[in-house]
Coordinates of C-alpha atoms in Angstrom, one line a residue:
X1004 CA 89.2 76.2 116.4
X1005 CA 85.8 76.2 115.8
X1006 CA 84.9 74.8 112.4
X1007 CA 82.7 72.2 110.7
X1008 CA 83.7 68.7 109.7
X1009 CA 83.5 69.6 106.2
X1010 CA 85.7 72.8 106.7
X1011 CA 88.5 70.4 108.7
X1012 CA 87.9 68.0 105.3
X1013 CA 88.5 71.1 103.3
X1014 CA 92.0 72.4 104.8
X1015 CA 93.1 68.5 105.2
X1016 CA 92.8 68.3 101.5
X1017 CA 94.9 71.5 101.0
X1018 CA 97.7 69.5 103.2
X1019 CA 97.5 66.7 100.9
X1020 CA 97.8 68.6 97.9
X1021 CA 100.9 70.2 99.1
X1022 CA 102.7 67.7 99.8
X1023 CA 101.5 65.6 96.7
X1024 CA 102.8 69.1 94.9
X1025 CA 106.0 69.5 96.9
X1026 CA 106.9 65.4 96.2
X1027 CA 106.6 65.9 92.8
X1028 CA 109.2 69.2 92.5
X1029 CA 111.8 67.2 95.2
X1030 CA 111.4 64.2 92.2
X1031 CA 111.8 66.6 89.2
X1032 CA 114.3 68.3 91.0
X1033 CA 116.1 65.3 91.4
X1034 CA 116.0 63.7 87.9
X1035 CA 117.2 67.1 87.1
X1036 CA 120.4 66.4 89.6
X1037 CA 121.1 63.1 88.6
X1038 CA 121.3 64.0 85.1
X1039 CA 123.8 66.9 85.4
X1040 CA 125.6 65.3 88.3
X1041 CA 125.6 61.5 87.9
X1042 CA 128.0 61.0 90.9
X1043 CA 124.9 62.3 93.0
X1044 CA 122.8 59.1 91.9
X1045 CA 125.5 56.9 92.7
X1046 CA 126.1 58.6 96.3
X1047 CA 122.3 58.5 96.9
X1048 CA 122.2 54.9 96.1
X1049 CA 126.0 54.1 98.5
X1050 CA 124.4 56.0 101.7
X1051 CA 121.1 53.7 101.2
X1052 CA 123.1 50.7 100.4
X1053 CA 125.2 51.2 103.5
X1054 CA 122.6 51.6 105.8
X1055 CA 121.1 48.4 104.6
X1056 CA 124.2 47.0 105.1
X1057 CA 124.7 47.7 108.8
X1058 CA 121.1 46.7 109.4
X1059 CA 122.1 43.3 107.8
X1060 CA 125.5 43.0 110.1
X1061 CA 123.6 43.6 113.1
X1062 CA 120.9 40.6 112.1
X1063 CA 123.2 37.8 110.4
X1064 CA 126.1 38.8 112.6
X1065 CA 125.8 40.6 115.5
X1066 CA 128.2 42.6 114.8
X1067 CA 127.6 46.4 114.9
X1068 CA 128.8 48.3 111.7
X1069 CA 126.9 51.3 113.2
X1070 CA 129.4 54.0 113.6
X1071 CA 131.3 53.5 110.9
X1072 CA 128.2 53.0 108.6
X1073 CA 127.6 56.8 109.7
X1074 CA 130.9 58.1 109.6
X1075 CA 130.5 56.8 105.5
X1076 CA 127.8 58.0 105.1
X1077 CA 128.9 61.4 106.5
X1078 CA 132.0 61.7 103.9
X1079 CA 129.3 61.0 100.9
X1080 CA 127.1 63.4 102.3
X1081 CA 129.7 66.0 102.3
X1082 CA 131.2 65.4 98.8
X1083 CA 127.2 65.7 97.9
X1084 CA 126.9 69.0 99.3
X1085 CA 130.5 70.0 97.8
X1086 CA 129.2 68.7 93.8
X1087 CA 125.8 70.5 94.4
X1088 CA 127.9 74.4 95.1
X1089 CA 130.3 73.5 92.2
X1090 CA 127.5 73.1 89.5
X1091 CA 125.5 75.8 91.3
X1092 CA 122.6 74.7 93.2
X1093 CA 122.0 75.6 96.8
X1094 CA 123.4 72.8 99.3
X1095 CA 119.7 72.1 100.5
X1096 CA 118.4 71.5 96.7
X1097 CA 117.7 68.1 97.7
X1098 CA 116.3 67.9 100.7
X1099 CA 112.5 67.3 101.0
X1100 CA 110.3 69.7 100.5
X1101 CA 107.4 71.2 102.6
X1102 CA 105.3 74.0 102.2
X1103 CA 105.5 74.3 106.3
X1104 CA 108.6 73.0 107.9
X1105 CA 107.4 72.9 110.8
X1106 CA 104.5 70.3 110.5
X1107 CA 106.2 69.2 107.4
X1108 CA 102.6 69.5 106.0
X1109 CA 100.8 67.8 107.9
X1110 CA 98.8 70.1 110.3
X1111 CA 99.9 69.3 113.5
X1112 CA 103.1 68.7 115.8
X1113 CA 104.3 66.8 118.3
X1114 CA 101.1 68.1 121.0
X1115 CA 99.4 70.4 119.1
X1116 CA 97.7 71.8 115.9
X1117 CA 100.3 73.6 114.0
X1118 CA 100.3 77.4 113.7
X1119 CA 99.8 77.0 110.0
X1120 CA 96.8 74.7 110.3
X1121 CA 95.7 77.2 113.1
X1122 CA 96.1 80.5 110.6
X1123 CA 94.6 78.2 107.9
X1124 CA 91.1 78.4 110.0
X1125 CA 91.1 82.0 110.4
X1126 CA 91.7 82.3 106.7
X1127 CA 88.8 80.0 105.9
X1128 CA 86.3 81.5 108.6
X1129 CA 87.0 85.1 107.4
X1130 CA 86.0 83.7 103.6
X1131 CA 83.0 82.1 105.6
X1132 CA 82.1 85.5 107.0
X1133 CA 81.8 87.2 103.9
X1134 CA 83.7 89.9 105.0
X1135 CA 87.1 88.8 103.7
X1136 CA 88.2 92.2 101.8
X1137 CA 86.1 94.7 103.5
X1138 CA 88.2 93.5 107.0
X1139 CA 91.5 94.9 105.5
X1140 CA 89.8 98.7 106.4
X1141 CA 86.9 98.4 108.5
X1142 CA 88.7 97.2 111.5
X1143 CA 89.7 99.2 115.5
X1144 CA 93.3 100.4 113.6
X1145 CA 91.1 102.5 111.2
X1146 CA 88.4 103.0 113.5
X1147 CA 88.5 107.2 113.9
X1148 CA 86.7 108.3 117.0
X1149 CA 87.4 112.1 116.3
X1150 CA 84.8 112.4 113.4
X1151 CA 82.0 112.5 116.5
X1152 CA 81.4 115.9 117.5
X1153 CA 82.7 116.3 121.0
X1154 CA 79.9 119.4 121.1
X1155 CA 76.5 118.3 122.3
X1156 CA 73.6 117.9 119.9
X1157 CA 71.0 119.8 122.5
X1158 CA 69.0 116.5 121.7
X1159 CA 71.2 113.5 124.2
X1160 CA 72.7 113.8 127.2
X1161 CA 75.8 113.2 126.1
X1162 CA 78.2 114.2 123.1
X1163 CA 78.4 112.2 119.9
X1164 CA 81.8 111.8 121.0
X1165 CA 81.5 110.9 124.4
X1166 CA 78.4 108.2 123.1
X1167 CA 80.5 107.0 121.2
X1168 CA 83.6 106.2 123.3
X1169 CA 81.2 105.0 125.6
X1170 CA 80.1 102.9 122.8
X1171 CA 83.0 101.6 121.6
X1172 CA 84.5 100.6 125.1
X1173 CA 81.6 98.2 125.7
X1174 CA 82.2 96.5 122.3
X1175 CA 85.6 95.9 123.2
X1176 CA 84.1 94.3 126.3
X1177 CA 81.7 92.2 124.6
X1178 CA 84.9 90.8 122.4
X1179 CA 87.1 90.7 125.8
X1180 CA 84.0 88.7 127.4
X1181 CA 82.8 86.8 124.3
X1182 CA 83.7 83.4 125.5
X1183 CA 82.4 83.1 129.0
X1184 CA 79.5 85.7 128.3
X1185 CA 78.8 85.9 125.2
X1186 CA 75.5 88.4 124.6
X1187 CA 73.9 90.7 121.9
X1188 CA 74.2 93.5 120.5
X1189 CA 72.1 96.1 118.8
X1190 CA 73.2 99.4 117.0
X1191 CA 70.7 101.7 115.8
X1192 CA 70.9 105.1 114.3
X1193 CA 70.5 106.8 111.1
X1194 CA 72.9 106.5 107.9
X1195 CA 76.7 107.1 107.7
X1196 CA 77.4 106.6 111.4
X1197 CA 79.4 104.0 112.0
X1198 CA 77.2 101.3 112.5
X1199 CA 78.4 98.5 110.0
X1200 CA 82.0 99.4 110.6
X1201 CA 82.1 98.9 114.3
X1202 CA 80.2 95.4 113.5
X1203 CA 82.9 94.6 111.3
X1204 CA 85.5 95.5 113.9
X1205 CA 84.5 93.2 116.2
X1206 CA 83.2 90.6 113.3
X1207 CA 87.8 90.7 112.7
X1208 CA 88.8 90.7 116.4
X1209 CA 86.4 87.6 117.0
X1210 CA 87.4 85.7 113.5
X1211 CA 90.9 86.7 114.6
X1212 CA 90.4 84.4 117.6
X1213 CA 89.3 81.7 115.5
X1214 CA 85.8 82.2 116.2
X1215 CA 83.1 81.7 113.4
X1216 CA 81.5 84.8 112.0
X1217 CA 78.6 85.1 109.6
X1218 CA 77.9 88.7 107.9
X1219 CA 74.1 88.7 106.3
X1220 CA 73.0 92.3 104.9
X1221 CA 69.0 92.1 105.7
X1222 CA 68.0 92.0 102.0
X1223 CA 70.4 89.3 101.0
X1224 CA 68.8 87.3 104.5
X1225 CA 65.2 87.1 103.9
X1226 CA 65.1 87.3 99.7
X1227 CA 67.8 85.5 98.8
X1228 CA 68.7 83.1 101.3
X1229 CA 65.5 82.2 103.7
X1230 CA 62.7 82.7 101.0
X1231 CA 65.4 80.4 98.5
X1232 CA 65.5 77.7 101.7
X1233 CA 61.9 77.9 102.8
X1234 CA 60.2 78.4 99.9
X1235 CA 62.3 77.1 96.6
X1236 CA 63.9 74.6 98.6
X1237 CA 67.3 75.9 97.8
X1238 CA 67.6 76.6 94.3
X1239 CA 70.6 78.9 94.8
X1240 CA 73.9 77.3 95.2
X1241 CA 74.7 77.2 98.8
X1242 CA 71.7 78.6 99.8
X1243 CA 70.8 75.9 102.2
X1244 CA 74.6 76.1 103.7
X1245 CA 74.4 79.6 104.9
X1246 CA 70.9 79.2 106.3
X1247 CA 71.8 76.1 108.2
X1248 CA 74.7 78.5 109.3
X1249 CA 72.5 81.7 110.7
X1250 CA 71.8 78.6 113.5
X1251 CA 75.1 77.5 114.3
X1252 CA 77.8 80.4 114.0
X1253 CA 79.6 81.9 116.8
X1254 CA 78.3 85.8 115.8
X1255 CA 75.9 86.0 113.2
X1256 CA 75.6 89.8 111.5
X1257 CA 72.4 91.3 110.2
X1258 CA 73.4 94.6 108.6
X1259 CA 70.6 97.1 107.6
X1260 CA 67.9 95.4 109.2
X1261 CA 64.4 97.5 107.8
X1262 CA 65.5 98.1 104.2
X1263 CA 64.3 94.4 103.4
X1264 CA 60.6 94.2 102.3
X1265 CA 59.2 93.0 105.3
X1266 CA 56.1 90.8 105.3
X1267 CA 54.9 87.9 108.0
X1268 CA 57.2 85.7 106.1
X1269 CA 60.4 87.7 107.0
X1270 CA 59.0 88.5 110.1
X1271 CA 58.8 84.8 111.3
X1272 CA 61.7 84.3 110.0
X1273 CA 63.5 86.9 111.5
X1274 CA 62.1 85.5 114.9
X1275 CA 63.3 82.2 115.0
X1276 CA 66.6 82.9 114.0
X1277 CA 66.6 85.2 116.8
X1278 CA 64.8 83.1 119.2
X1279 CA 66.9 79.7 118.3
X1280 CA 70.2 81.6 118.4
X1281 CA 69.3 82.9 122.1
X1282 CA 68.2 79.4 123.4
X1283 CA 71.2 77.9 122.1
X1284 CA 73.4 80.9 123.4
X1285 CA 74.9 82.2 119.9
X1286 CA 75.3 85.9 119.8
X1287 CA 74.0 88.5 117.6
X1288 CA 74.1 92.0 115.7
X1289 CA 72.0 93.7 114.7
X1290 CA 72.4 97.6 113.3
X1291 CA 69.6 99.4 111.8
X1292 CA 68.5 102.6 110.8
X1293 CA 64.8 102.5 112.1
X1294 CA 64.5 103.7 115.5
X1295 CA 63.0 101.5 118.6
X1296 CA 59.1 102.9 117.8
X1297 CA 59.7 102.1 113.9
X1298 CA 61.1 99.0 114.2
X1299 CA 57.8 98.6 117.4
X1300 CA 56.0 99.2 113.8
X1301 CA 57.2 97.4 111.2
X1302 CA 58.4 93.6 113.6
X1303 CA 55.9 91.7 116.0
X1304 CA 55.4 92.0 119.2
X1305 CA 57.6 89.3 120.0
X1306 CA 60.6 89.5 118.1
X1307 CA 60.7 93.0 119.6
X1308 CA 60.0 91.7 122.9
X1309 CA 62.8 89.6 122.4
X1310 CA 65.3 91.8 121.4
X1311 CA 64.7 94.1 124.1
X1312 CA 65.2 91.6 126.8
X1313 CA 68.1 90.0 125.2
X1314 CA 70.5 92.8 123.5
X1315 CA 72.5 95.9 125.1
X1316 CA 70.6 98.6 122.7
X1317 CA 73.1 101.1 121.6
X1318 CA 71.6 104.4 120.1
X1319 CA 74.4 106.2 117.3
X1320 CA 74.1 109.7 116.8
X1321 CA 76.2 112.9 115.2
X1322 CA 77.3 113.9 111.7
X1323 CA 76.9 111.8 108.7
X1324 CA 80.7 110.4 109.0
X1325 CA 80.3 109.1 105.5
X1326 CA 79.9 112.0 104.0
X1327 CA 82.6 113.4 106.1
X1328 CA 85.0 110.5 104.6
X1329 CA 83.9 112.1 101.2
X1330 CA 84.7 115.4 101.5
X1331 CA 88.0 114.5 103.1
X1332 CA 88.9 112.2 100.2
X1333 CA 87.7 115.4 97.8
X1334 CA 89.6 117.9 99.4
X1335 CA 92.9 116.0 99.6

């Protein structure tokens, strides 16, 4: 899993507190025990008292007290389980506690990382992404190809549908290939087609892979976080976090690129994110509603220059599907 040492420091602590937590209940529930079944206490304290004893035999002795030790202990056990179903509790009511039985809290097993420590990472990286909720719809189940006309525009060779599928088969490969390959991405096209959700699709099958995801929308980038960082030196809690993490993610995000108010700040910024992530071979989205000669416009020379040598461009086109959500949800 890839995550940070203070991520690792933050799910260790959770296994800590459980088993703190689940120590405590197995106590009260015992006090509870003892004090409605006081024969319990005293069998507790016989099947302690004769394992001590045959570890005693076996040192002062030699003599081994072993089986019979056990075949004792077995009897009290019994008669324990028996007094617990009379008054009514389960016959496991005493029996530690653990919020994973298979780890027994503590992460890992015999070779590996358990599958609760491993699930714990995805849950972590998902809040990390910022995409926690919005991943529950915007992912391939709910991803509806059909709302791209299969008619063609008279303006693209090819259908929106067709552009699409094409479209959406290469992201699949990009996920498919992620590891060994890696790569960029860029989606442009105008509103309310499908843009941020395919992002988001493959922002879920990555994170689902244990892979860490960041989702920036452009504003929130360059106002809030980089000129907080750069220029206020991190006045905003966690701030300084995030912008260490546009560098070191798996897949960083940037949604609605062009709607920020772009200036040679953002623009210098918005290269050597872009610059240091492809050095250091950490992939990229971008989606946008400028097209290529707009965005030629409004970024420099070399961010562009950049982005067209490093990122499959991908061009969205057809209906507003959006609006065509909206009506649907009106009409039903």
């Amino acid at each position: 899993m890839a995550i940070r040492n203070f991520q690792y420091d933050e799910i260790m602590n959770t296994y800590y507190q459980n088993q703190l937590n689940n120590r405590a209940l197995a106590d009260a529930r015992k006090e509870e025990v003892y004090a409605a079944i006081p024969r319990i206490a005293e069998i507790d304290r016989l099947i302690a008292l004769s394992s001590i004893q045959a570890a005693r035999s076996r040192l002062t002795s030699n003599t081994d007290t072993t089986d019979s030790a056990k075949e004792n202990n077995q009897n009290l056990i019994a008669e324990k389980k028996d007094l617990l179903k009379t008054h009514g509790y389960p016959e496991d009511y005493l029996k530690p506690i653990y919020t994973c039985p298979i780890c027994k809290d503590t992460g890992r097993t015999e070779n590996d990382y358990c599958s609760c420590y491993k699930q714990a990472c995805i849950s972590l990286l998902y809040r990390e992404s910022t995409l926690d909720n919005i991943l529950q719809v915007e992912n391939f189940d709910h991803f509806n190809i059909d709302y791209y006309p299969k008619e063609s525009d008279g303006e693209h060779p090819y259908s929106p549908y067709d552009n699409m599928n094409s479209i959406l088969e290469k992201s699949k490969q990009f996920i498919m290939n992620f590891e060994s390959e890696g790569g960029n991405l860029l989606f442009y096209g105008e509103t309310g087609l499908g843009k941020t959700f395919l992002s988001n699709c493959i922002a879920k099958e990555l994170l689902d892979t244990g892979h860490t995801v960041l989702y920036q929308s452009s504003i929130h980038l360059f106002e809030d976080v980089c000129a907080d960082v750069i220029m206020k030196k991190g006045q905003i809690p966690g701030s300084q976090e995030t912008y260490r993490y546009l560098y070191d993610c798996d897949l960083l995000i940037i949604d609605d690129l062009g709607t920020e108010f772009t200036n040679s700040f953002v623009s210098s910024e918005l290269y050597d994110i872009l610059n240091t992530r492809i050095r250091s071979k950490k992939s990229t989205i971008i989606s946008t509603n400028l097209n290529l000669k707009e965005m030629k416009e409004r970024y420099s020379d070399r961010t562009i220059t950049r982005i067209m040598a490093e990122y499959k461009v991908f061009n969205f086109y057809g209906s507003n599907i959006r609006l065509a959500k909206r009506r649907q949800t009106i009409n039903n």
